[in-house]
Short mmCIF file of C-alpha atoms in Angstrom, two decimals:
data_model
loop_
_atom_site.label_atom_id
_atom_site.label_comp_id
_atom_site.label_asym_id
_atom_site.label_seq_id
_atom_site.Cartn_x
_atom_site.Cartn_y
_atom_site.Cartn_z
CA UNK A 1 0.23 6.91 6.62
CA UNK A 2 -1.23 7.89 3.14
CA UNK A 3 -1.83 4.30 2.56
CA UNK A 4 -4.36 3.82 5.42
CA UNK A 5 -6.19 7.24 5.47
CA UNK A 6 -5.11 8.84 2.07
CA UNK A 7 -8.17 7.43 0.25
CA UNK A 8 -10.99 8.25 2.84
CA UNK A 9 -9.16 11.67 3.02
CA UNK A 10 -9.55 12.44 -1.29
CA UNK A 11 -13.11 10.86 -1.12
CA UNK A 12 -14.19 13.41 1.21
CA UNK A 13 -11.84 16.27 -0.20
CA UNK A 14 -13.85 19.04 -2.57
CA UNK A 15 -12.17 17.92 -6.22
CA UNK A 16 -10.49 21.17 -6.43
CA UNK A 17 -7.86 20.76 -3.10
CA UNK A 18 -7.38 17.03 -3.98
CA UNK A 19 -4.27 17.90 -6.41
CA UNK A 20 -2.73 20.29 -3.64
CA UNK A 21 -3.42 17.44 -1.16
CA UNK A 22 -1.44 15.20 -3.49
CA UNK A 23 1.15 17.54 -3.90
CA UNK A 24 1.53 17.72 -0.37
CA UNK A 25 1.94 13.87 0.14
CA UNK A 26 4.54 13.10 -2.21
CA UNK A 27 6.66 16.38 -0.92
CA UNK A 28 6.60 14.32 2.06
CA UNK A 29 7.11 10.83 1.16
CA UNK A 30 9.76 11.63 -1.20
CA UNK A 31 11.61 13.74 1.53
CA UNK A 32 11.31 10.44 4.27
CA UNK A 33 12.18 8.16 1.15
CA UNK A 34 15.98 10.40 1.50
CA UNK A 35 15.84 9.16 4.98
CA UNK A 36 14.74 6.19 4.99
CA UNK A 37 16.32 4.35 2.16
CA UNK A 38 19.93 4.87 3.29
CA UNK A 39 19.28 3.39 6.97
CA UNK A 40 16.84 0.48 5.11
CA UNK A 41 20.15 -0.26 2.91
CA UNK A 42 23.01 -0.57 5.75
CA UNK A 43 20.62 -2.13 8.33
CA UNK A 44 20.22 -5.02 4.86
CA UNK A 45 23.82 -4.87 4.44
CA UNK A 46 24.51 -5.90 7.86
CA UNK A 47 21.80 -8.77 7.82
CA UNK A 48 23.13 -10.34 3.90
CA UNK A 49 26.97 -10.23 5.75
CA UNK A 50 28.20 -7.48 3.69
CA UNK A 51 26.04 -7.95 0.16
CA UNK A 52 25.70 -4.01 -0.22
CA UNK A 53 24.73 -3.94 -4.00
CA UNK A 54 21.57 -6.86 -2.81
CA UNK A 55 20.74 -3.95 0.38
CA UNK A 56 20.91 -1.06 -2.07
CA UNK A 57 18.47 -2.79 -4.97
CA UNK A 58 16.47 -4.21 -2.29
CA UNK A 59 15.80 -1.26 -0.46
CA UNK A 60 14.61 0.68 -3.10
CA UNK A 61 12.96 -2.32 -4.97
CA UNK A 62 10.49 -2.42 -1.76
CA UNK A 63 10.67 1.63 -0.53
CA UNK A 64 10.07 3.09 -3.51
CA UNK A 65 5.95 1.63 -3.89
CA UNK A 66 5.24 3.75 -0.66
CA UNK A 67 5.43 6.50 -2.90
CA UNK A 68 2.77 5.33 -5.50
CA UNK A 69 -0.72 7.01 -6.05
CA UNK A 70 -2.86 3.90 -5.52
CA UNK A 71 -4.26 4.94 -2.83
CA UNK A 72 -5.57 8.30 -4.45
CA UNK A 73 -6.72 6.86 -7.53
CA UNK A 74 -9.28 4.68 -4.79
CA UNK A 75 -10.09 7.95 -2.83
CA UNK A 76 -11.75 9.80 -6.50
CA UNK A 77 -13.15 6.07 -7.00
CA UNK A 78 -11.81 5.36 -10.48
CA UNK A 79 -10.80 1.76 -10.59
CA UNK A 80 -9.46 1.83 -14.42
CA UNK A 81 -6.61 4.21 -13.38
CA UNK A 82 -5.82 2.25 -10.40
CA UNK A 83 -5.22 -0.60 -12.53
CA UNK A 84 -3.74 0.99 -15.83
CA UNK A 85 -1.58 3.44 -14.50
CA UNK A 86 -0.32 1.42 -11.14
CA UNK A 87 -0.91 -2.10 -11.13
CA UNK A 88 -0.51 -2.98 -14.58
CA UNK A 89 3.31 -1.18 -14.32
CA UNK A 90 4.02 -2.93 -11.13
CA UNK A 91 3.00 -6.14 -12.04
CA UNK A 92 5.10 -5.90 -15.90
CA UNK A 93 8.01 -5.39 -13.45
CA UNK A 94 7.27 -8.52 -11.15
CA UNK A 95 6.39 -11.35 -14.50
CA UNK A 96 9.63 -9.36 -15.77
CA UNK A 97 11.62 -10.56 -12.44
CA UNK A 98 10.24 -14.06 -12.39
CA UNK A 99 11.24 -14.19 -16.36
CA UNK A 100 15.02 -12.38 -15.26
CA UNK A 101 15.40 -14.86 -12.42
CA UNK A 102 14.49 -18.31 -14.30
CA UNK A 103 17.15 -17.18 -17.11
CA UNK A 104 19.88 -15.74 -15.06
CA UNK A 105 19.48 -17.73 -11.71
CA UNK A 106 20.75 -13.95 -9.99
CA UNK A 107 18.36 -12.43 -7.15
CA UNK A 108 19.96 -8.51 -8.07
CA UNK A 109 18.02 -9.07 -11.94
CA UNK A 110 14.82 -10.05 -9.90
CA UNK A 111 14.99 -7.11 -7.47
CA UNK A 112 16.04 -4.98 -10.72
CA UNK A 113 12.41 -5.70 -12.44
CA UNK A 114 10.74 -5.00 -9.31
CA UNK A 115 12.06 -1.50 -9.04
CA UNK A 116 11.77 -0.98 -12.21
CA UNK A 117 7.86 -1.78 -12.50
CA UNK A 118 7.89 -0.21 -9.58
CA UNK A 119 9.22 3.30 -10.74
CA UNK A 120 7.16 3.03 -14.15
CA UNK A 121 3.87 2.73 -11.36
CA UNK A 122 5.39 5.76 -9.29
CA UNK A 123 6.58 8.25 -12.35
CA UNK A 124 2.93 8.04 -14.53
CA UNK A 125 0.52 7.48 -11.42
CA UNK A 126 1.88 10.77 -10.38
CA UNK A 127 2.06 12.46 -13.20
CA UNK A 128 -1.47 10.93 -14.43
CA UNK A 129 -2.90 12.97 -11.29
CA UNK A 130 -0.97 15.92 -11.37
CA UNK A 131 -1.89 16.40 -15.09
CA UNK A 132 -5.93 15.64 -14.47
CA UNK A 133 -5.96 17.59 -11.10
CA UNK A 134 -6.00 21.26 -11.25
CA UNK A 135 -2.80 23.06 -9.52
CA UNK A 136 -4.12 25.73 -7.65
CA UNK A 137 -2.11 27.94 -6.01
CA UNK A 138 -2.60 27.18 -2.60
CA UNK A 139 0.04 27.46 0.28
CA UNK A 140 1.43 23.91 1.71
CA UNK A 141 1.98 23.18 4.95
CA UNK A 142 5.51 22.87 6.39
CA UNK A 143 6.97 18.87 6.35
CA UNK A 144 6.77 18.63 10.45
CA UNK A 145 3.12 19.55 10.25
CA UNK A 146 2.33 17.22 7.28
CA UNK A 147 3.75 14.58 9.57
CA UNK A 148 2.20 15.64 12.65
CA UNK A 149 -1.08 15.85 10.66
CA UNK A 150 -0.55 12.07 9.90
CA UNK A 151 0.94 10.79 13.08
CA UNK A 152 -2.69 8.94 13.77
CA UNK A 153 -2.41 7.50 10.20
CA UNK A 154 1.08 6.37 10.60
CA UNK A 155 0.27 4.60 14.30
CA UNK A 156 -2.28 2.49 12.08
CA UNK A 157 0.07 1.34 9.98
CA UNK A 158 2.50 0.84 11.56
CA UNK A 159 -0.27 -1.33 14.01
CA UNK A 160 -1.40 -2.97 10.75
CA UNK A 161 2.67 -4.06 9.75
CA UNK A 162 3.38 -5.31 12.56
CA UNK A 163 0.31 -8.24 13.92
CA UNK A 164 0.93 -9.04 10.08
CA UNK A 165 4.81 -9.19 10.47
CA UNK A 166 5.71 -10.28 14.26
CA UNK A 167 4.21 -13.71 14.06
CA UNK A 168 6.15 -15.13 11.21
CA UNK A 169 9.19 -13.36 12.55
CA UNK A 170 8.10 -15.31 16.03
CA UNK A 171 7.90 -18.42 14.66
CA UNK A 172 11.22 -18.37 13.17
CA UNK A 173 13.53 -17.27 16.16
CA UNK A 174 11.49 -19.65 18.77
CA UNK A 175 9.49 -22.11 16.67
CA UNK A 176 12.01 -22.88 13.49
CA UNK A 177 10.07 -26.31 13.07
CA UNK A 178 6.65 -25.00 12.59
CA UNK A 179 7.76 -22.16 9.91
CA UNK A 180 6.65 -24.30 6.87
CA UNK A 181 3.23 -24.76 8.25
CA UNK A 182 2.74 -21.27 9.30
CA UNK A 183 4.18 -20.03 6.36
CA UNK A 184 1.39 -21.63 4.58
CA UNK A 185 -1.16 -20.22 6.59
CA UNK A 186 -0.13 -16.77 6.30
CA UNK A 187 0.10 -17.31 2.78
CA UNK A 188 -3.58 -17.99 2.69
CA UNK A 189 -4.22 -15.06 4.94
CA UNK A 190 -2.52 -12.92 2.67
CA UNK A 191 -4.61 -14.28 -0.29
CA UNK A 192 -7.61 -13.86 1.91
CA UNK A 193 -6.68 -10.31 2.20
CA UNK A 194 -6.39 -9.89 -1.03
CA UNK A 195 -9.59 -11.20 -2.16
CA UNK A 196 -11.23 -8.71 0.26
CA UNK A 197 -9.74 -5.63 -1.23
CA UNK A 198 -11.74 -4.67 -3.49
CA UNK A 199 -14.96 -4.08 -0.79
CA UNK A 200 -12.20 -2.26 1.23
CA UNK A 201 -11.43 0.31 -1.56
CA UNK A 202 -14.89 0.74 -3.03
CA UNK A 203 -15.52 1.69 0.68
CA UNK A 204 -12.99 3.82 1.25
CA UNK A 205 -14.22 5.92 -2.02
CA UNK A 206 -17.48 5.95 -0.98
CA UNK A 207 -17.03 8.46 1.92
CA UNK A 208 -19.10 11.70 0.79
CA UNK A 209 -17.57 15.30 -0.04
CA UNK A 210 -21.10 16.47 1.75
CA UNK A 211 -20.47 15.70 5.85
CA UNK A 212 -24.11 15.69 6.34
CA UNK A 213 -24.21 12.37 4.37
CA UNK A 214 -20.95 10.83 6.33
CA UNK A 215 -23.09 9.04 8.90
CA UNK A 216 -25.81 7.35 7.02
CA UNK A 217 -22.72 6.35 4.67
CA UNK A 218 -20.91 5.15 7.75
CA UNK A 219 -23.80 2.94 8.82
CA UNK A 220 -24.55 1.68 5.82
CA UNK A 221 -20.81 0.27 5.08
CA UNK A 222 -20.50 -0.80 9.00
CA UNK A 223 -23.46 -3.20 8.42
CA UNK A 224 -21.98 -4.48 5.14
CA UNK A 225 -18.28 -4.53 6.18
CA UNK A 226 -20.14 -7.15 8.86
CA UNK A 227 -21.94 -9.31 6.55
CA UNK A 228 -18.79 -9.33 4.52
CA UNK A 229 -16.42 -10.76 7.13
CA UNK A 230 -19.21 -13.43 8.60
CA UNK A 231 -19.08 -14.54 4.74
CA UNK A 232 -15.14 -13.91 4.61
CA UNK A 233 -14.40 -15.91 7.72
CA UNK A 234 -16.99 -18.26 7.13
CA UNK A 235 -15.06 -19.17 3.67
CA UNK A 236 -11.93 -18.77 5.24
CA UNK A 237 -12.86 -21.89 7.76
CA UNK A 238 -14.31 -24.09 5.40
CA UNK A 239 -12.03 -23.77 2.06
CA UNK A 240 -8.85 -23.22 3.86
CA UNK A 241 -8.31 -27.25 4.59
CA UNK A 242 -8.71 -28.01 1.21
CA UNK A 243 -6.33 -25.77 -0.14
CA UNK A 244 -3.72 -25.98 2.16
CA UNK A 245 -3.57 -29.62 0.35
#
């Protein structure tokens, strides 16, 4: 849920709790990561027929991102770290797979890169803001409340996954024919997405420490987020055509 409220959160958080609010999110995470991980692995093993070393790497190779800091980094609005500290180490890790996987032809030494760029973004995004963000000594909140302080954050996400998810999954138990075709789409979506995430996270650190500001700030992105997806859609429409060719 950190991922879809975490960076509104920071932006709005006085600079001196954001470190204990960190603190308090990757306490979490790293406790559901315990859970999660091992159910993620057998539930792969079962669907690769028994391929438990490809469920293990995999699992972690796509869990262990959820417990990055890019989503802080955009809440205290500084771009640079965002992209040195995160997406720099992530993306080293996914050139490194495509590299591993043209010379060795083995899907385990692409998933190996991946994790490891991964864990390079994980290990100094977190320790980037635990170093620059004072630790005060303030008392943290048990792990049920955390959670039950995020359950409206975690509904959106999960929301979010799954309209992204369902369809292709759709399309491939009851439509097998048409899979190429929408794969292609959704690819573009996805790139589409991607192209509009920058406005999304400038946004998203733009929300005010001082309430009384919230509202005109509110307004002010609402009318822009609008004129950005009437231009978004409208390039959407026109371009998509030509480069789905």
């Amino acid at each position: 849920g950190w991922g879809a409220t975490g960076a509104t959160t920071v932006a709005g958080l006085p600079a001196r709790a954001r470190g204990a609010f960190h603190r308090q999110s990757i306490r979490a995470r790293v406790m559901l990561m315990a859970l999660v991980a091992p159910i993620t692995a057998v539930v792969l093993t079962v669907t690769l027929r028994g391929d438990v070393a490809l469920a293990v790497l995999g699992s972690l190779a796509y869990l262990v991102p959820a417990l990055s800091t890019n989503w802080f980094f955009t809440g205290i609005a500084q771009p640079s770290r965002l992209l040195m500290f995160d997406t720099i180490p992530a993306t080293i890790g996914v050139i490194g797979g495509v590299i591993a996987g043209a010379l060795t032809s083995s899907l385990l030494a692409v998933l190996a890169c991946n994790l490891l760029g991964n864990l390079a973004a994980v290990v100094i995004g977190n320790t980037v803001v635990a170093r620059t963000h004072p630790r005060i000594t303030v008392p943290l909140d048990g792990i049920g409340a955390t959670l039950l302080a995020q359950r409206h954050a975690v509904v959106t996400s999960a929301t979010s996954t799954l309209y992204v998810s369902l369809p292709l999954i759709a399309v491939n138990w009851f439509i097998p024919s048409a899979l190429t075709t929408y794969a292609m789409a959704d690819r573009l979506f996805r790139y589409a997405s991607l192209a509009m995430l920058p406005f999304q996270q400038f946004f998203q650190g733009w929300v005010p420490e001082d309430p009384d500001q919230l509202t005109a700030r509110a307004r002010k992105a609402t009318l822009a987020a609008l004129g950005i997806s009437v231009i978004g859609a409208a390039s959407i429409a026109l371009l998509s055509p030509i480069a789905s060719r």
